[in-house]
Amino acid sequence: MEKFTYFNPTVLHFGRGVLDALPGTIKQYGNRVLLVYGKGSIKHSGLYDKIAGLLNAAGIEVVEYGGIRPNPVVEDVDEAASLGRKEKIEVILAVGGGSVIDSAKIISITIPANHPAWNFYTYRAKPVSAIPMIAVLTLAATGTEMNPFAVLQNEKTGRKDGYRSDLIFPRHSFLDPELTVSVPGNYTAFGIADLIAHCLENYFGPGEFSLTDRFIFSIISDAVEWGPRLMINLQGVEERAAIMYDATMALNLLTSNGKGGGDWGVHAMGHMLSLHYGVAHGASLSILFPAWMKVMKNRAAERILKLGLSVFGTSDVDSSIKAFEDFFKQIGSPTSLSEIGLGEDQHEAIENYWMNTKAQGSAYKLSKEDYHQIIKFMA
Ligand code: NZQ
Ligand code: ZN
């Protein structure tokens, strides 16, 4: 067991109709809001109009920054922060998936800091304060709604990195599973793959801690039960609710207590596929995790065995790994590079991206030869 401090200040509002409490919650922090959203899903679903109506009726003033893209970029964050600073906004309201909420987190510390956002990622600057940020989640996947992490891309420096600060926990997060009913099948599956990957990254972190293992097995088992049901009934609110809660619990620190913060080697490699080929985050993980486990099967045999037995009832390492691969296939998340149109001609380039960014886990160290083997299993 590794030592840990457990701190999670986010207030979670979960279930149908929770948005009714949104205006009152915002008013606790101020009356001038920067509304941050993505490329347009909230306009198509009608959520934009609903939120605009709620804020308007409560007399809340709104300044907007829309257009945050999936796999968000630091330029948008800097632009939105300049706008927020100029407009003297008091609260940030993020409405969207992980990309929108992660961007809003960094906007919240960039406004008062008054320097480029990437300075936090290079540790040239440390945040000292944050504009209060409130999230309305529309896609179950990342866990960002209740955690201190934000992931951004910097295309100029060839990086996609995570940043952690206790200042960027959302003050409140509103999770109404009905808001996720419009998520298409592919992103629904990627979200399920992502939440399972978060459990796995923590599970394979340094140290062992019995209750944390059991939380992890429960979350994965729940997703394994409800994920396929959701994939055949994308409109099912009960199914959406189960997966939404699984995703929040998978990465709100509950699964990393005693685990030294997790391994995260697979995420580091996955980020390079997103940065260079635009691969959706969850898709990169369903391709990588089975391959990574195959390469780690001797080094992590006991852990893989315990995991497989607890989640799928498998009794040997190979069938435990196969059970994960089959599950990702069953929900329709890719398990090979060829499925997403990346052929052998790209293998060397991908290995080099991993080498150059030192894509690395904290518990299971990856060598050049490991990268080579992982790529072969991902083909
Ligand atoms: O941009 P819009 O129009 O909103 O459309 C989005 C986007 O195209 C769409 N979408 C979202 N909610 C929807 C919807 N479409 C229909 N109906 C809805 N209700 O879905 C697409 C993907 O959205 P995105 O926010 O990119 O997905 P996700 O939530 O999976 O977030 C991925 C990002 O989070 C990072 C990833 O690296 C990636 O950049 N991560 C953040 C983490 C964290 N902060 O803790 C941890 C994760 O491991 C991950 O790295
Ligand atoms: Zn992830």
CSV table of C-alpha atoms and ligand atoms in Angstrom, one decimal:
chain,number,residue,atom,x,y,z
A,1,MET,CA,0.0,0.0,0.0
A,2,GLU,CA,1.3,3.5,-0.9
A,3,LYS,CA,0.5,6.4,1.4
A,4,PHE,CA,-2.2,8.8,0.2
A,5,THR,CA,-4.2,11.9,1.0
A,6,TYR,CA,-7.8,11.8,0.0
A,7,PHE,CA,-9.4,15.1,-0.9
A,8,ASN,CA,-12.4,15.6,-3.1
A,9,PRO,CA,-14.4,18.9,-2.7
A,10,THR,CA,-16.7,18.5,-5.8
A,11,VAL,CA,-20.4,18.6,-5.0
A,12,LEU,CA,-22.2,16.0,-7.2
A,13,HIS,CA,-25.8,16.5,-8.3
A,14,PHE,CA,-26.9,13.2,-9.9
A,15,GLY,CA,-30.2,12.2,-11.6
A,16,ARG,CA,-33.1,13.4,-13.7
A,17,GLY,CA,-34.0,17.0,-13.3
A,18,VAL,CA,-30.9,18.1,-11.3
A,19,LEU,CA,-30.5,21.1,-13.6
A,20,ASP,CA,-33.3,22.9,-11.8
A,21,ALA,CA,-30.8,23.7,-9.1
A,22,LEU,CA,-28.2,25.1,-11.6
A,23,PRO,CA,-29.1,28.9,-11.5
A,24,GLY,CA,-29.3,28.9,-7.6
A,25,THR,CA,-25.9,27.2,-7.5
A,26,ILE,CA,-24.3,29.6,-9.9
A,27,LYS,CA,-25.6,32.6,-7.9
A,28,GLN,CA,-23.7,31.4,-4.9
A,29,TYR,CA,-20.5,32.4,-6.7
A,30,GLY,CA,-21.5,35.4,-8.9
A,31,ASN,CA,-23.8,36.7,-11.6
A,32,ARG,CA,-21.5,37.0,-14.6
A,33,VAL,CA,-20.9,33.6,-16.3
A,34,LEU,CA,-18.5,32.4,-19.0
A,35,LEU,CA,-20.4,29.6,-20.7
A,36,VAL,CA,-17.9,27.2,-22.4
A,37,TYR,CA,-19.1,24.5,-24.8
A,38,GLY,CA,-18.0,22.3,-27.7
A,39,LYS,CA,-18.7,22.1,-31.4
A,40,GLY,CA,-22.5,22.1,-31.4
A,41,SER,CA,-23.9,18.9,-29.7
A,42,ILE,CA,-25.6,21.0,-27.0
A,43,LYS,CA,-27.3,23.1,-29.7
A,44,HIS,CA,-28.6,20.0,-31.6
A,45,SER,CA,-29.8,18.4,-28.4
A,46,GLY,CA,-31.7,21.5,-27.2
A,47,LEU,CA,-29.6,21.7,-24.0
A,48,TYR,CA,-28.2,25.1,-25.0
A,49,ASP,CA,-31.6,26.6,-25.2
A,50,LYS,CA,-32.7,25.0,-21.9
A,51,ILE,CA,-29.6,26.3,-20.1
A,52,ALA,CA,-29.9,29.8,-21.7
A,53,GLY,CA,-33.6,29.8,-20.5
A,54,LEU,CA,-32.7,28.9,-17.0
A,55,LEU,CA,-29.9,31.4,-16.7
A,56,ASN,CA,-32.0,34.2,-18.3
A,57,ALA,CA,-34.9,33.6,-16.0
A,58,ALA,CA,-32.6,33.9,-13.0
A,59,GLY,CA,-31.1,37.2,-14.3
A,60,ILE,CA,-27.6,35.7,-14.8
A,61,GLU,CA,-25.4,37.5,-17.4
A,62,VAL,CA,-23.8,35.2,-19.9
A,63,VAL,CA,-20.7,35.6,-22.1
A,64,GLU,CA,-20.0,32.6,-24.4
A,65,TYR,CA,-17.0,30.7,-25.7
A,66,GLY,CA,-18.1,27.8,-28.0
A,67,GLY,CA,-16.2,25.6,-30.4
A,68,ILE,CA,-14.0,23.6,-28.0
A,69,ARG,CA,-12.9,20.6,-30.1
A,70,PRO,CA,-12.5,16.9,-29.0
A,71,ASN,CA,-8.9,16.4,-27.9
A,72,PRO,CA,-8.9,20.1,-26.9
A,73,VAL,CA,-6.0,22.5,-27.7
A,74,VAL,CA,-4.3,25.1,-25.6
A,75,GLU,CA,-4.9,27.9,-28.0
A,76,ASP,CA,-8.7,27.7,-27.3
A,77,VAL,CA,-8.0,27.9,-23.6
A,78,ASP,CA,-5.9,31.0,-24.0
A,79,GLU,CA,-8.5,32.7,-26.2
A,80,ALA,CA,-11.3,31.9,-23.8
A,81,ALA,CA,-9.3,33.1,-20.8
A,82,SER,CA,-8.6,36.4,-22.5
A,83,LEU,CA,-12.3,36.8,-23.1
A,84,GLY,CA,-13.2,35.9,-19.5
A,85,ARG,CA,-10.6,38.3,-18.2
A,86,LYS,CA,-11.8,41.2,-20.4
A,87,GLU,CA,-15.5,40.5,-19.5
A,88,LYS,CA,-14.7,40.3,-15.8
A,89,ILE,CA,-16.6,37.0,-15.5
A,90,GLU,CA,-17.2,35.6,-12.0
A,91,VAL,CA,-18.1,32.0,-12.7
A,92,ILE,CA,-17.3,29.5,-15.5
A,93,LEU,CA,-20.1,27.1,-16.6
A,94,ALA,CA,-18.8,24.2,-18.7
A,95,VAL,CA,-21.4,22.3,-20.6
A,96,GLY,CA,-20.1,19.2,-22.5
A,97,GLY,CA,-17.8,16.2,-22.3
A,98,GLY,CA,-14.3,15.8,-21.0
A,99,SER,CA,-12.8,18.2,-23.6
A,100,VAL,CA,-15.0,21.1,-22.6
A,101,ILE,CA,-14.7,20.5,-18.9
A,102,ASP,CA,-10.9,20.1,-19.1
A,103,SER,CA,-10.6,23.3,-21.1
A,104,ALA,CA,-12.8,25.1,-18.5
A,105,LYS,CA,-10.6,23.9,-15.7
A,106,ILE,CA,-7.5,25.4,-17.2
A,107,ILE,CA,-9.4,28.6,-18.2
A,108,SER,CA,-10.3,28.9,-14.5
A,109,ILE,CA,-6.7,29.2,-13.4
A,110,THR,CA,-5.4,31.0,-16.5
A,111,ILE,CA,-7.8,34.0,-16.1
A,112,PRO,CA,-6.3,35.1,-12.7
A,113,ALA,CA,-2.8,34.1,-13.7
A,114,ASN,CA,-2.6,36.3,-16.8
A,115,HIS,CA,0.0,34.2,-18.7
A,116,PRO,CA,-0.2,31.5,-21.3
A,117,ALA,CA,-2.0,28.4,-20.1
A,118,TRP,CA,0.8,26.0,-21.2
A,119,ASN,CA,3.1,27.5,-18.5
A,120,PHE,CA,1.2,25.4,-16.0
A,121,TYR,CA,1.9,22.2,-18.1
A,122,THR,CA,5.7,23.0,-18.2
A,123,TYR,CA,5.7,23.8,-14.5
A,124,ARG,CA,7.0,27.3,-15.3
A,125,ALA,CA,4.1,28.7,-13.3
A,126,LYS,CA,1.9,27.5,-10.4
A,127,PRO,CA,-1.7,28.5,-10.1
A,128,VAL,CA,-2.5,30.5,-7.0
A,129,SER,CA,-6.3,31.0,-7.5
A,130,ALA,CA,-9.2,29.8,-9.7
A,131,ILE,CA,-12.4,31.3,-10.9
A,132,PRO,CA,-15.2,29.0,-9.6
A,133,MET,CA,-16.1,26.4,-12.3
A,134,ILE,CA,-19.3,24.5,-12.5
A,135,ALA,CA,-19.8,21.6,-14.9
A,136,VAL,CA,-22.8,20.1,-16.6
A,137,LEU,CA,-21.7,16.7,-18.0
A,138,THR,CA,-23.1,15.5,-21.3
A,139,LEU,CA,-20.8,12.4,-22.0
A,140,ALA,CA,-19.9,9.7,-19.5
A,141,ALA,CA,-16.3,8.8,-19.9
A,142,THR,CA,-13.4,10.7,-18.4
A,143,GLY,CA,-14.4,11.3,-14.7
A,144,THR,CA,-13.2,14.9,-15.1
A,145,GLU,CA,-16.5,16.0,-13.5
A,146,MET,CA,-15.1,15.0,-10.1
A,147,ASN,CA,-11.4,15.1,-10.3
A,148,PRO,CA,-8.4,17.5,-10.3
A,149,PHE,CA,-7.1,16.6,-13.8
A,150,ALA,CA,-7.2,18.3,-17.2
A,151,VAL,CA,-5.7,17.1,-20.4
A,152,LEU,CA,-4.7,19.4,-23.2
A,153,GLN,CA,-2.9,19.2,-26.5
A,154,ASN,CA,-0.1,21.5,-27.6
A,155,GLU,CA,0.4,20.9,-31.3
A,156,LYS,CA,3.3,23.2,-31.6
A,157,THR,CA,5.4,21.2,-29.1
A,158,GLY,CA,3.9,17.8,-30.0
A,159,ARG,CA,2.5,17.1,-26.5
A,160,LYS,CA,-0.8,15.9,-25.1
A,161,ASP,CA,-0.4,16.1,-21.3
A,162,GLY,CA,-2.4,15.8,-18.1
A,163,TYR,CA,-2.2,18.5,-15.4
A,164,ARG,CA,-3.2,18.1,-11.8
A,165,SER,CA,-4.1,20.8,-9.3
A,166,ASP,CA,-6.5,20.8,-6.3
A,167,LEU,CA,-7.7,24.2,-7.6
A,168,ILE,CA,-9.3,22.7,-10.7
A,169,PHE,CA,-11.9,20.4,-9.1
A,170,PRO,CA,-15.3,21.6,-10.4
A,171,ARG,CA,-17.1,23.3,-7.4
A,172,HIS,CA,-20.3,21.5,-8.5
A,173,SER,CA,-21.0,18.9,-11.2
A,174,PHE,CA,-24.5,18.3,-12.6
A,175,LEU,CA,-25.0,14.8,-13.9
A,176,ASP,CA,-28.4,14.1,-15.5
A,177,PRO,CA,-28.1,10.8,-17.4
A,178,GLU,CA,-30.9,12.0,-19.8
A,179,LEU,CA,-28.4,14.5,-21.2
A,180,THR,CA,-26.2,11.7,-22.4
A,181,VAL,CA,-28.9,9.9,-24.4
A,182,SER,CA,-27.9,11.8,-27.5
A,183,VAL,CA,-24.3,10.6,-27.4
A,184,PRO,CA,-23.9,8.4,-30.6
A,185,GLY,CA,-23.0,4.7,-30.3
A,186,ASN,CA,-19.3,5.1,-31.1
A,187,TYR,CA,-18.6,7.7,-28.4
A,188,THR,CA,-20.8,5.8,-25.9
A,189,ALA,CA,-18.5,2.8,-26.5
A,190,PHE,CA,-15.4,4.9,-26.2
A,191,GLY,CA,-16.6,6.2,-22.9
A,192,ILE,CA,-17.1,2.7,-21.5
A,193,ALA,CA,-13.6,1.8,-22.7
A,194,ASP,CA,-12.2,4.9,-21.1
A,195,LEU,CA,-13.8,4.3,-17.7
A,196,ILE,CA,-12.6,0.7,-17.7
A,197,ALA,CA,-9.1,1.9,-18.7
A,198,HIS,CA,-9.1,4.3,-15.7
A,199,CYS,CA,-9.8,1.4,-13.4
A,200,LEU,CA,-7.0,-0.6,-15.0
A,201,GLU,CA,-4.4,2.3,-14.9
A,202,ASN,CA,-5.1,2.5,-11.1
A,203,TYR,CA,-5.2,-1.2,-10.6
A,204,PHE,CA,-1.8,-1.6,-12.2
A,205,GLY,CA,-0.3,1.3,-10.2
A,206,PRO,CA,2.4,0.7,-7.6
A,207,GLY,CA,1.4,-1.0,-4.3
A,208,GLU,CA,-1.6,-3.2,-3.4
A,209,PHE,CA,-4.5,-2.2,-1.3
A,210,SER,CA,-7.4,-4.7,-0.9
A,211,LEU,CA,-10.4,-2.3,-0.7
A,212,THR,CA,-9.2,-0.2,-3.6
A,213,ASP,CA,-8.9,-3.5,-5.7
A,214,ARG,CA,-12.4,-4.3,-4.7
A,215,PHE,CA,-13.8,-0.9,-5.7
A,216,ILE,CA,-12.0,-1.4,-9.0
A,217,PHE,CA,-13.5,-4.8,-9.6
A,218,SER,CA,-17.0,-3.6,-8.7
A,219,ILE,CA,-16.8,-0.6,-11.1
A,220,ILE,CA,-15.5,-2.8,-14.0
A,221,SER,CA,-18.0,-5.5,-13.3
A,222,ASP,CA,-20.9,-2.9,-13.3
A,223,ALA,CA,-19.7,-1.5,-16.6
A,224,VAL,CA,-19.3,-5.1,-18.0
A,225,GLU,CA,-22.9,-5.7,-17.1
A,226,TRP,CA,-24.5,-2.4,-18.1
A,227,GLY,CA,-22.3,-1.5,-21.1
A,228,PRO,CA,-23.6,-4.1,-23.5
A,229,ARG,CA,-27.2,-3.4,-22.4
A,230,LEU,CA,-26.6,0.3,-23.1
A,231,MET,CA,-25.1,-0.5,-26.5
A,232,ILE,CA,-28.4,-2.2,-27.6
A,233,ASN,CA,-30.6,0.5,-26.0
A,234,LEU,CA,-28.8,3.9,-26.4
A,235,GLN,CA,-32.0,5.6,-25.3
A,236,GLY,CA,-32.1,3.8,-22.0
A,237,VAL,CA,-31.9,6.3,-19.1
A,238,GLU,CA,-31.3,3.5,-16.5
A,239,GLU,CA,-28.5,2.2,-18.6
A,240,ARG,CA,-27.1,5.7,-19.1
A,241,ALA,CA,-27.3,6.3,-15.4
A,242,ALA,CA,-25.3,3.2,-14.5
A,243,ILE,CA,-22.5,4.0,-16.9
A,244,MET,CA,-22.4,7.6,-15.9
A,245,TYR,CA,-21.9,6.8,-12.3
A,246,ASP,CA,-19.3,4.1,-13.1
A,247,ALA,CA,-17.4,6.7,-15.1
A,248,THR,CA,-17.4,9.3,-12.3
A,249,MET,CA,-16.3,6.7,-9.7
A,250,ALA,CA,-13.6,5.3,-11.9
A,251,LEU,CA,-11.5,8.4,-11.8
A,252,ASN,CA,-12.4,10.5,-8.8
A,253,LEU,CA,-9.4,9.2,-6.7
A,254,LEU,CA,-11.5,6.4,-5.1
A,255,THR,CA,-9.7,3.9,-7.3
A,256,SER,CA,-6.2,5.4,-6.8
A,257,ASN,CA,-6.1,5.5,-3.0
A,258,GLY,CA,-3.1,3.4,-1.9
A,259,LYS,CA,-2.0,2.9,-5.5
A,260,GLY,CA,0.5,5.7,-5.8
A,261,GLY,CA,-1.7,7.6,-8.3
A,262,GLY,CA,-1.8,4.7,-10.8
A,263,ASP,CA,0.5,3.5,-13.7
A,264,TRP,CA,-0.8,5.6,-16.7
A,265,GLY,CA,1.6,4.2,-19.3
A,266,VAL,CA,-1.2,3.2,-21.6
A,267,HIS,CA,-2.8,6.6,-21.4
A,268,ALA,CA,0.6,8.2,-22.2
A,269,MET,CA,0.8,6.1,-25.3
A,270,GLY,CA,-2.8,6.6,-26.2
A,271,HIS,CA,-2.4,10.4,-26.1
A,272,MET,CA,0.1,10.2,-29.0
A,273,LEU,CA,-2.5,8.4,-31.1
A,274,SER,CA,-5.0,11.2,-30.4
A,275,LEU,CA,-2.4,14.0,-31.0
A,276,HIS,CA,-1.0,12.7,-34.3
A,277,TYR,CA,-4.0,10.8,-35.8
A,278,GLY,CA,-7.0,12.4,-34.1
A,279,VAL,CA,-8.0,9.0,-32.6
A,280,ALA,CA,-10.8,9.4,-30.0
A,281,HIS,CA,-9.4,9.0,-26.5
A,282,GLY,CA,-11.4,5.9,-25.5
A,283,ALA,CA,-10.7,4.2,-28.8
A,284,SER,CA,-7.0,4.6,-28.3
A,285,LEU,CA,-7.3,2.8,-25.0
A,286,SER,CA,-9.4,-0.2,-26.1
A,287,ILE,CA,-6.7,-0.8,-28.8
A,288,LEU,CA,-3.8,-0.4,-26.4
A,289,PHE,CA,-4.8,-2.0,-23.1
A,290,PRO,CA,-5.1,-5.7,-24.4
A,291,ALA,CA,-1.7,-5.3,-26.2
A,292,TRP,CA,-0.1,-3.7,-23.1
A,293,MET,CA,-1.4,-6.6,-20.9
A,294,LYS,CA,0.0,-9.2,-23.4
A,295,VAL,CA,3.5,-7.6,-23.1
A,296,MET,CA,3.2,-7.3,-19.3
A,297,LYS,CA,1.8,-10.8,-18.9
A,298,ASN,CA,5.0,-12.2,-17.3
A,299,ARG,CA,5.7,-9.1,-15.2
A,300,ALA,CA,2.1,-8.7,-14.0
A,301,ALA,CA,0.9,-12.3,-14.1
A,302,GLU,CA,-0.5,-12.4,-10.6
A,303,ARG,CA,-2.3,-9.0,-11.0
A,304,ILE,CA,-3.8,-9.9,-14.3
A,305,LEU,CA,-5.0,-13.3,-12.9
A,306,LYS,CA,-6.6,-11.7,-9.9
A,307,LEU,CA,-8.4,-9.1,-12.1
A,308,GLY,CA,-9.6,-11.7,-14.6
A,309,LEU,CA,-10.9,-14.0,-11.9
A,310,SER,CA,-12.7,-11.2,-10.1
A,311,VAL,CA,-14.3,-9.6,-13.1
A,312,PHE,CA,-14.8,-12.4,-15.7
A,313,GLY,CA,-14.3,-15.6,-13.7
A,314,THR,CA,-11.4,-16.5,-15.9
A,315,SER,CA,-8.7,-18.8,-14.5
A,316,ASP,CA,-5.5,-18.1,-16.5
A,317,VAL,CA,-3.7,-15.0,-17.7
A,318,ASP,CA,-4.3,-15.4,-21.4
A,319,SER,CA,-8.0,-15.9,-21.0
A,320,SER,CA,-8.2,-12.9,-18.7
A,321,ILE,CA,-6.6,-10.6,-21.3
A,322,LYS,CA,-8.8,-12.1,-24.0
A,323,ALA,CA,-11.9,-11.4,-21.9
A,324,PHE,CA,-11.1,-7.7,-21.9
A,325,GLU,CA,-10.4,-7.7,-25.6
A,326,ASP,CA,-13.6,-9.6,-26.3
A,327,PHE,CA,-15.6,-7.1,-24.2
A,328,PHE,CA,-14.2,-4.1,-26.0
A,329,LYS,CA,-15.1,-5.9,-29.3
A,330,GLN,CA,-18.6,-6.6,-28.0
A,331,ILE,CA,-19.4,-3.0,-27.2
A,332,GLY,CA,-17.9,-1.9,-30.6
A,333,SER,CA,-14.7,-0.1,-29.5
A,334,PRO,CA,-11.7,-0.9,-31.7
A,335,THR,CA,-9.0,-3.3,-30.6
A,336,SER,CA,-6.5,-2.9,-33.5
A,337,LEU,CA,-4.8,-0.1,-35.4
A,338,SER,CA,-5.9,-1.6,-38.7
A,339,GLU,CA,-9.6,-1.0,-37.7
A,340,ILE,CA,-9.0,2.7,-37.5
A,341,GLY,CA,-7.0,2.8,-40.7
A,342,LEU,CA,-3.5,2.8,-39.4
A,343,GLY,CA,-1.3,0.3,-41.2
A,344,GLU,CA,2.1,-1.1,-40.7
A,345,ASP,CA,3.6,1.9,-42.5
A,346,GLN,CA,2.8,4.0,-39.3
A,347,HIS,CA,4.3,1.6,-36.7
A,348,GLU,CA,7.8,3.1,-36.7
A,349,ALA,CA,6.4,6.6,-36.4
A,350,ILE,CA,4.2,5.7,-33.5
A,351,GLU,CA,7.1,4.0,-31.7
A,352,ASN,CA,9.1,7.2,-32.2
A,353,TYR,CA,6.3,9.4,-30.8
A,354,TRP,CA,6.4,7.2,-27.7
A,355,MET,CA,10.2,7.3,-27.5
A,356,ASN,CA,10.4,11.1,-28.0
A,357,THR,CA,7.8,11.9,-25.4
A,358,LYS,CA,9.0,9.2,-23.0
A,359,ALA,CA,5.5,7.7,-22.8
A,360,GLN,CA,5.9,5.8,-19.5
A,361,GLY,CA,4.1,4.1,-16.7
A,362,SER,CA,5.0,4.7,-13.1
A,363,ALA,CA,4.9,1.0,-12.0
A,364,TYR,CA,5.6,-0.9,-15.2
A,365,LYS,CA,8.5,0.7,-17.1
A,366,LEU,CA,8.4,0.5,-20.8
A,367,SER,CA,11.5,-0.1,-22.9
A,368,LYS,CA,12.1,0.4,-26.7
A,369,GLU,CA,11.5,-3.3,-27.1
A,370,ASP,CA,8.3,-3.2,-25.1
A,371,TYR,CA,7.0,-0.4,-27.5
A,372,HIS,CA,7.9,-2.7,-30.4
A,373,GLN,CA,6.0,-5.7,-29.0
A,374,ILE,CA,3.0,-3.5,-28.0
A,375,ILE,CA,2.7,-2.2,-31.6
A,376,LYS,CA,2.8,-5.7,-32.9
A,377,PHE,CA,0.0,-6.8,-30.7
A,378,MET,CA,-2.0,-3.7,-31.7
A,379,ALA,CA,-1.7,-4.3,-35.4
B,1,NZQ,O1,-18.0,19.1,-29.3
B,1,NZQ,P1,-19.4,18.7,-29.1
B,1,NZQ,O2,-20.3,19.2,-30.2
B,1,NZQ,O3,-20.0,18.9,-27.8
B,1,NZQ,O4,-19.5,17.1,-29.4
B,1,NZQ,C1,-18.8,16.1,-28.6
B,1,NZQ,C2,-17.6,15.5,-29.3
B,1,NZQ,O5,-17.8,15.5,-30.7
B,1,NZQ,C3,-19.7,14.9,-28.5
B,1,NZQ,N1,-20.7,15.0,-27.4
B,1,NZQ,C4,-20.5,15.3,-26.1
B,1,NZQ,N2,-21.7,15.2,-25.4
B,1,NZQ,C5,-22.6,14.8,-26.3
B,1,NZQ,C6,-22.0,14.7,-27.6
B,1,NZQ,N3,-22.7,14.3,-28.7
B,1,NZQ,C7,-24.0,14.1,-28.6
B,1,NZQ,N4,-24.7,14.2,-27.4
B,1,NZQ,C8,-24.0,14.6,-26.3
B,1,NZQ,N5,-24.7,14.6,-25.1
B,1,NZQ,O6,-18.8,13.8,-28.2
B,1,NZQ,C9,-17.6,14.1,-28.8
B,1,NZQ,C10,-16.4,13.8,-27.9
B,1,NZQ,O7,-16.5,14.7,-26.8
B,1,NZQ,P2,-15.2,14.8,-25.8
B,1,NZQ,O8,-15.6,15.8,-24.8
B,1,NZQ,O9,-14.0,15.0,-26.6
B,1,NZQ,O10,-15.2,13.3,-25.2
B,1,NZQ,P3,-14.7,12.8,-23.8
B,1,NZQ,O11,-15.7,13.2,-22.7
B,1,NZQ,O12,-14.4,11.4,-24.0
B,1,NZQ,O13,-13.4,13.7,-23.5
B,1,NZQ,C11,-12.1,13.3,-24.0
B,1,NZQ,C12,-11.0,14.2,-23.6
B,1,NZQ,O14,-10.8,14.1,-22.1
B,1,NZQ,C13,-9.4,13.7,-21.9
B,1,NZQ,C14,-9.1,13.0,-23.1
B,1,NZQ,O15,-7.7,12.9,-23.3
B,1,NZQ,C15,-9.7,13.8,-24.2
B,1,NZQ,O16,-8.9,15.0,-24.5
B,1,NZQ,N6,-9.3,13.0,-20.6
B,1,NZQ,C16,-9.5,13.7,-19.5
B,1,NZQ,C17,-9.4,13.1,-18.2
B,1,NZQ,C18,-9.6,13.9,-17.0
B,1,NZQ,N7,-9.7,15.2,-17.1
B,1,NZQ,O17,-9.6,13.3,-15.9
B,1,NZQ,C19,-8.9,11.7,-18.1
B,1,NZQ,C20,-9.1,10.9,-19.3
B,1,NZQ,O18,-8.2,9.9,-19.2
B,1,NZQ,C21,-8.8,11.7,-20.6
B,1,NZQ,O19,-7.4,11.7,-20.9
B,2,ZN,ZN,-8.9,8.2,-20.1
